[in-house]
Amino acid sequence: RGLARTDDPATRPPRLSAMYQPRAFVGTDPAQLDALFAADPFVTLLTNDEAGAPFASHVPVLYHRDGDRIVVEGHWAKPNPQARHAGDALLIVHGPHTYVSPGWYPDKHEAGRVPTWNYAVAHLRGRLETFDDAPSLTDLVARLSRHFEASIGSDWEFDATDARQHALLRGIVGFRFMPDRIGIKLKLSQNHPMANRQAVIDALSSQQADDARAVAALMRTTLP
């Protein structure tokens, strides 16, 4: 199912649009969001402080989607002012990005092409809930460590029975983030002729940078 509105408010998925999105670059497939979180779960979380000024933190998170329901979980160090900013928030998921040279386009001369940047990103707007009770923090830290330890082939586990480890829970505040508005932006040359798109894919695929090759792979998924 796509991220489109339904008529029933009880089952309505998160609304689209949380950033500037020309129609050609709008992503509507929830699997695209899954892939962005899977590739880079180190997100940017933005809130407003008591004076209304923006405040940002960069945090690793756990992402869970059950149909249209999305929950993102993580924690801050307790001294971080954002730990007291429960309420409206913007969460940014950073996908791969890379420079695109106009020299790669077959029609560069006749169309007067200029440089650009291709990228994938998601913006999620919603509400933050915070918690600092020991059972919830124990569960969160245990799940975070299991997830990221597995991602590097390691097996360290948080041990709540270790007094030294358990004491460290007093230094953090956990959060749950539930988005009600989502924007997935895939700026991958969809507004160019097919020959240009294929030429950019070929050029990026030959680059050494991981992001360049990742963008090329994403571009292939947008071809008819």
mmCIF file of C-alpha atoms in Angstrom:
data_model
loop_
_atom_site.group_PDB
_atom_site.id
_atom_site.type_symbol
_atom_site.label_atom_id
_atom_site.label_comp_id
_atom_site.label_asym_id
_atom_site.label_seq_id
_atom_site.Cartn_x
_atom_site.Cartn_y
_atom_site.Cartn_z
ATOM 1 C CA ARG A 1 0.000 0.000 0.000
ATOM 2 C CA GLY A 2 1.156 3.470 -0.773
ATOM 3 C CA LEU A 3 1.326 6.377 1.625
ATOM 4 C CA ALA A 4 -1.940 7.910 0.441
ATOM 5 C CA ARG A 5 -4.856 9.297 2.415
ATOM 6 C CA THR A 6 -7.914 7.224 3.289
ATOM 7 C CA ASP A 7 -11.399 8.396 4.228
ATOM 8 C CA ASP A 8 -11.423 6.766 7.656
ATOM 9 C CA PRO A 9 -9.472 8.885 10.186
ATOM 10 C CA ALA A 10 -8.932 5.838 12.385
ATOM 11 C CA THR A 11 -7.019 4.044 9.655
ATOM 12 C CA ARG A 12 -5.629 7.045 7.803
ATOM 13 C CA PRO A 13 -1.894 6.639 7.127
ATOM 14 C CA PRO A 14 0.581 9.476 7.627
ATOM 15 C CA ARG A 15 -0.103 12.333 5.227
ATOM 16 C CA LEU A 16 2.362 13.103 2.511
ATOM 17 C CA SER A 17 4.429 16.252 2.181
ATOM 18 C CA ALA A 18 6.900 17.341 4.800
ATOM 19 C CA MET A 19 9.252 19.186 2.441
ATOM 20 C CA TYR A 20 9.430 20.762 -1.014
ATOM 21 C CA GLN A 21 8.686 17.944 -3.461
ATOM 22 C CA PRO A 22 8.262 18.423 -7.195
ATOM 23 C CA ARG A 23 5.866 15.774 -8.440
ATOM 24 C CA ALA A 24 8.523 13.848 -10.367
ATOM 25 C CA PHE A 25 10.501 13.184 -7.192
ATOM 26 C CA VAL A 26 7.731 12.093 -4.799
ATOM 27 C CA GLY A 27 8.082 8.622 -3.285
ATOM 28 C CA THR A 28 4.882 6.924 -2.131
ATOM 29 C CA ASP A 29 5.965 3.335 -1.501
ATOM 30 C CA PRO A 30 6.410 2.509 2.216
ATOM 31 C CA ALA A 31 9.158 0.086 1.214
ATOM 32 C CA GLN A 32 11.229 3.092 0.120
ATOM 33 C CA LEU A 33 11.051 4.457 3.663
ATOM 34 C CA ASP A 34 11.925 1.023 5.061
ATOM 35 C CA ALA A 35 15.006 0.926 2.843
ATOM 36 C CA LEU A 36 16.178 4.407 3.875
ATOM 37 C CA PHE A 37 15.968 3.543 7.573
ATOM 38 C CA ALA A 38 17.650 0.179 6.997
ATOM 39 C CA ALA A 39 20.553 1.779 5.145
ATOM 40 C CA ASP A 40 21.110 4.661 7.581
ATOM 41 C CA PRO A 41 19.293 4.666 10.939
ATOM 42 C CA PHE A 42 21.413 7.596 12.213
ATOM 43 C CA VAL A 43 18.842 10.362 11.857
ATOM 44 C CA THR A 44 18.497 14.080 12.472
ATOM 45 C CA LEU A 45 15.778 14.976 14.976
ATOM 46 C CA LEU A 46 14.586 18.595 15.105
ATOM 47 C CA THR A 47 12.405 20.256 17.714
ATOM 48 C CA ASN A 48 11.769 23.793 18.958
ATOM 49 C CA ASP A 49 13.035 24.967 22.326
ATOM 50 C CA GLU A 50 11.036 26.997 24.829
ATOM 51 C CA ALA A 51 11.773 30.192 22.882
ATOM 52 C CA GLY A 52 10.666 28.633 19.593
ATOM 53 C CA ALA A 53 14.196 28.304 18.214
ATOM 54 C CA PRO A 54 15.055 25.126 16.272
ATOM 55 C CA PHE A 55 17.210 22.529 18.003
ATOM 56 C CA ALA A 56 18.746 19.433 16.384
ATOM 57 C CA SER A 57 20.144 16.139 17.645
ATOM 58 C CA HIS A 58 21.738 13.305 15.678
ATOM 59 C CA VAL A 59 20.765 9.926 17.059
ATOM 60 C CA PRO A 60 20.623 6.229 16.123
ATOM 61 C CA VAL A 61 17.086 4.867 16.130
ATOM 62 C CA LEU A 62 15.002 1.759 15.874
ATOM 63 C CA TYR A 63 12.327 1.922 13.170
ATOM 64 C CA HIS A 64 9.209 -0.206 13.088
ATOM 65 C CA ARG A 65 6.369 -0.135 10.570
ATOM 66 C CA ASP A 66 3.227 -2.214 10.909
ATOM 67 C CA GLY A 67 1.187 -1.429 7.824
ATOM 68 C CA ASP A 68 0.598 2.309 8.027
ATOM 69 C CA ARG A 69 1.622 2.654 11.683
ATOM 70 C CA ILE A 70 5.199 3.811 12.211
ATOM 71 C CA VAL A 71 7.123 4.085 15.482
ATOM 72 C CA VAL A 72 10.697 5.368 15.775
ATOM 73 C CA GLU A 73 12.536 4.913 19.073
ATOM 74 C CA GLY A 74 15.776 6.183 20.515
ATOM 75 C CA HIS A 75 17.270 8.114 23.408
ATOM 76 C CA TRP A 76 19.269 11.192 24.313
ATOM 77 C CA ALA A 77 21.795 11.912 27.031
ATOM 78 C CA LYS A 78 19.774 13.417 29.889
ATOM 79 C CA PRO A 79 21.645 16.788 29.757
ATOM 80 C CA ASN A 80 20.606 17.212 26.099
ATOM 81 C CA PRO A 81 18.000 20.030 26.120
ATOM 82 C CA GLN A 82 15.981 18.165 23.490
ATOM 83 C CA ALA A 83 15.130 15.560 26.128
ATOM 84 C CA ARG A 84 12.703 18.192 27.466
ATOM 85 C CA HIS A 85 11.141 18.994 24.068
ATOM 86 C CA ALA A 86 8.313 16.455 23.904
ATOM 87 C CA GLY A 87 5.701 17.386 21.309
ATOM 88 C CA ASP A 88 5.949 18.351 17.645
ATOM 89 C CA ALA A 89 9.133 17.207 15.908
ATOM 90 C CA LEU A 90 10.701 16.698 12.500
ATOM 91 C CA LEU A 91 12.819 13.619 11.855
ATOM 92 C CA ILE A 92 15.080 13.471 8.785
ATOM 93 C CA VAL A 93 16.331 10.181 7.338
ATOM 94 C CA HIS A 94 19.393 10.661 5.177
ATOM 95 C CA GLY A 95 19.755 8.539 2.062
ATOM 96 C CA PRO A 96 22.608 8.397 -0.440
ATOM 97 C CA HIS A 97 23.481 11.536 -2.398
ATOM 98 C CA THR A 98 25.951 12.498 -5.100
ATOM 99 C CA TYR A 99 26.978 15.158 -7.602
ATOM 100 C CA VAL A 100 25.790 14.747 -11.189
ATOM 101 C CA SER A 101 27.902 16.286 -13.963
ATOM 102 C CA PRO A 102 26.173 17.802 -16.990
ATOM 103 C CA GLY A 103 29.015 16.335 -19.042
ATOM 104 C CA TRP A 104 27.388 12.921 -18.700
ATOM 105 C CA TYR A 105 24.196 13.880 -20.574
ATOM 106 C CA PRO A 106 23.996 12.965 -24.274
ATOM 107 C CA ASP A 107 21.975 16.162 -24.877
ATOM 108 C CA LYS A 108 24.243 18.425 -22.830
ATOM 109 C CA HIS A 109 24.950 20.851 -25.681
ATOM 110 C CA GLU A 110 21.567 21.199 -27.327
ATOM 111 C CA ALA A 111 19.680 21.321 -23.984
ATOM 112 C CA GLY A 112 22.195 23.534 -22.158
ATOM 113 C CA ARG A 113 22.438 21.204 -19.164
ATOM 114 C CA VAL A 114 23.886 22.309 -15.810
ATOM 115 C CA PRO A 115 25.187 20.424 -12.745
ATOM 116 C CA THR A 116 22.801 18.985 -10.168
ATOM 117 C CA TRP A 117 22.723 16.710 -7.142
ATOM 118 C CA ASN A 118 20.822 13.428 -6.950
ATOM 119 C CA TYR A 119 19.677 12.106 -3.593
ATOM 120 C CA ALA A 120 17.135 10.245 -1.501
ATOM 121 C CA VAL A 121 15.786 11.590 1.777
ATOM 122 C CA ALA A 122 12.708 11.326 3.977
ATOM 123 C CA HIS A 123 11.141 13.894 6.303
ATOM 124 C CA LEU A 124 8.740 12.714 8.995
ATOM 125 C CA ARG A 125 6.670 15.091 11.094
ATOM 126 C CA GLY A 126 4.859 13.977 14.202
ATOM 127 C CA ARG A 127 4.803 13.835 17.978
ATOM 128 C CA LEU A 128 7.535 12.894 20.425
ATOM 129 C CA GLU A 129 6.808 11.051 23.649
ATOM 130 C CA THR A 130 9.562 10.830 26.247
ATOM 131 C CA PHE A 131 10.118 8.341 29.061
ATOM 132 C CA ASP A 132 12.731 7.750 31.733
ATOM 133 C CA ASP A 133 11.450 4.821 33.784
ATOM 134 C CA ALA A 134 13.989 2.041 34.263
ATOM 135 C CA PRO A 135 11.964 -0.854 32.753
ATOM 136 C CA SER A 136 11.256 1.038 29.519
ATOM 137 C CA LEU A 137 14.843 2.259 29.202
ATOM 138 C CA THR A 138 16.179 -1.240 29.904
ATOM 139 C CA ASP A 139 14.004 -2.648 27.127
ATOM 140 C CA LEU A 140 14.995 0.108 24.692
ATOM 141 C CA VAL A 141 18.750 -0.128 25.305
ATOM 142 C CA ALA A 142 18.628 -3.915 25.089
ATOM 143 C CA ARG A 143 16.837 -3.788 21.731
ATOM 144 C CA LEU A 144 19.111 -1.063 20.384
ATOM 145 C CA SER A 145 22.247 -2.985 21.323
ATOM 146 C CA ARG A 146 20.946 -6.281 19.914
ATOM 147 C CA HIS A 147 20.018 -4.610 16.636
ATOM 148 C CA PHE A 148 23.262 -2.757 16.064
ATOM 149 C CA GLU A 149 25.499 -5.507 17.422
ATOM 150 C CA ALA A 150 23.899 -7.897 14.907
ATOM 151 C CA SER A 151 24.525 -5.374 12.125
ATOM 152 C CA ILE A 152 28.298 -5.687 12.673
ATOM 153 C CA GLY A 153 28.334 -9.406 13.423
ATOM 154 C CA SER A 154 28.980 -8.927 17.145
ATOM 155 C CA ASP A 155 27.087 -10.200 20.184
ATOM 156 C CA TRP A 156 27.531 -7.766 23.098
ATOM 157 C CA GLU A 157 24.339 -7.506 25.154
ATOM 158 C CA PHE A 158 23.125 -4.999 27.677
ATOM 159 C CA ASP A 159 23.017 -6.674 31.078
ATOM 160 C CA ALA A 160 20.415 -5.071 33.335
ATOM 161 C CA THR A 161 21.627 -7.201 36.247
ATOM 162 C CA ASP A 162 25.047 -5.522 36.084
ATOM 163 C CA ALA A 163 24.793 -2.641 38.554
ATOM 164 C CA ARG A 164 27.336 -0.582 36.626
ATOM 165 C CA GLN A 165 25.406 -0.861 33.368
ATOM 166 C CA HIS A 166 22.025 -0.383 35.042
ATOM 167 C CA ALA A 167 23.253 2.796 36.728
ATOM 168 C CA LEU A 168 23.966 4.314 33.319
ATOM 169 C CA LEU A 169 20.236 4.319 32.564
ATOM 170 C CA ARG A 170 19.906 7.281 34.910
ATOM 171 C CA GLY A 171 21.878 9.309 32.384
ATOM 172 C CA ILE A 172 19.490 8.946 29.429
ATOM 173 C CA VAL A 173 15.933 9.823 28.397
ATOM 174 C CA GLY A 174 14.084 7.672 25.871
ATOM 175 C CA PHE A 175 11.699 8.762 23.141
ATOM 176 C CA ARG A 176 9.032 7.380 20.848
ATOM 177 C CA PHE A 177 8.210 9.274 17.687
ATOM 178 C CA MET A 178 4.953 8.672 15.793
ATOM 179 C CA PRO A 179 4.797 10.496 12.435
ATOM 180 C CA ASP A 180 1.551 11.807 11.001
ATOM 181 C CA ARG A 181 3.094 13.406 7.923
ATOM 182 C CA ILE A 182 5.735 11.808 5.702
ATOM 183 C CA GLY A 183 7.640 13.023 2.676
ATOM 184 C CA ILE A 184 9.899 10.692 0.707
ATOM 185 C CA LYS A 185 11.940 12.519 -1.895
ATOM 186 C CA LEU A 186 13.807 10.562 -4.564
ATOM 187 C CA LYS A 187 15.550 13.096 -6.792
ATOM 188 C CA LEU A 188 16.994 10.675 -9.313
ATOM 189 C CA SER A 189 16.861 12.402 -12.717
ATOM 190 C CA GLN A 190 13.252 11.333 -13.348
ATOM 191 C CA ASN A 191 12.686 14.670 -15.104
ATOM 192 C CA HIS A 192 15.291 13.855 -17.772
ATOM 193 C CA PRO A 193 15.020 11.928 -21.036
ATOM 194 C CA MET A 194 15.717 8.214 -20.731
ATOM 195 C CA ALA A 195 19.069 8.510 -22.489
ATOM 196 C CA ASN A 196 20.271 11.005 -19.886
ATOM 197 C CA ARG A 197 19.065 8.848 -17.003
ATOM 198 C CA GLN A 198 20.876 5.790 -18.314
ATOM 199 C CA ALA A 199 24.033 7.797 -18.936
ATOM 200 C CA VAL A 200 24.019 9.060 -15.339
ATOM 201 C CA ILE A 201 23.482 5.519 -14.032
ATOM 202 C CA ASP A 202 26.448 4.293 -16.075
ATOM 203 C CA ALA A 203 28.681 7.148 -14.910
ATOM 204 C CA LEU A 204 27.773 6.774 -11.233
ATOM 205 C CA SER A 205 28.180 3.004 -11.362
ATOM 206 C CA SER A 206 31.792 3.498 -12.391
ATOM 207 C CA GLN A 207 32.572 5.793 -9.436
ATOM 208 C CA GLN A 208 34.436 4.543 -6.366
ATOM 209 C CA ALA A 209 32.256 6.341 -3.819
ATOM 210 C CA ASP A 210 29.638 4.167 -2.137
ATOM 211 C CA ASP A 211 27.027 6.932 -2.339
ATOM 212 C CA ALA A 212 27.478 7.272 -6.094
ATOM 213 C CA ARG A 213 26.894 3.567 -6.637
ATOM 214 C CA ALA A 214 23.960 3.573 -4.214
ATOM 215 C CA VAL A 215 22.323 6.429 -6.120
ATOM 216 C CA ALA A 216 22.869 4.550 -9.388
ATOM 217 C CA ALA A 217 21.135 1.513 -7.896
ATOM 218 C CA LEU A 218 18.191 3.630 -6.775
ATOM 219 C CA MET A 219 17.984 5.243 -10.200
ATOM 220 C CA ARG A 220 17.620 1.825 -11.792
ATOM 221 C CA THR A 221 14.506 1.210 -9.679
ATOM 222 C CA THR A 222 12.854 4.300 -11.191
ATOM 223 C CA LEU A 223 13.284 3.263 -14.819
ATOM 224 C CA PRO A 224 10.130 2.162 -16.662
#
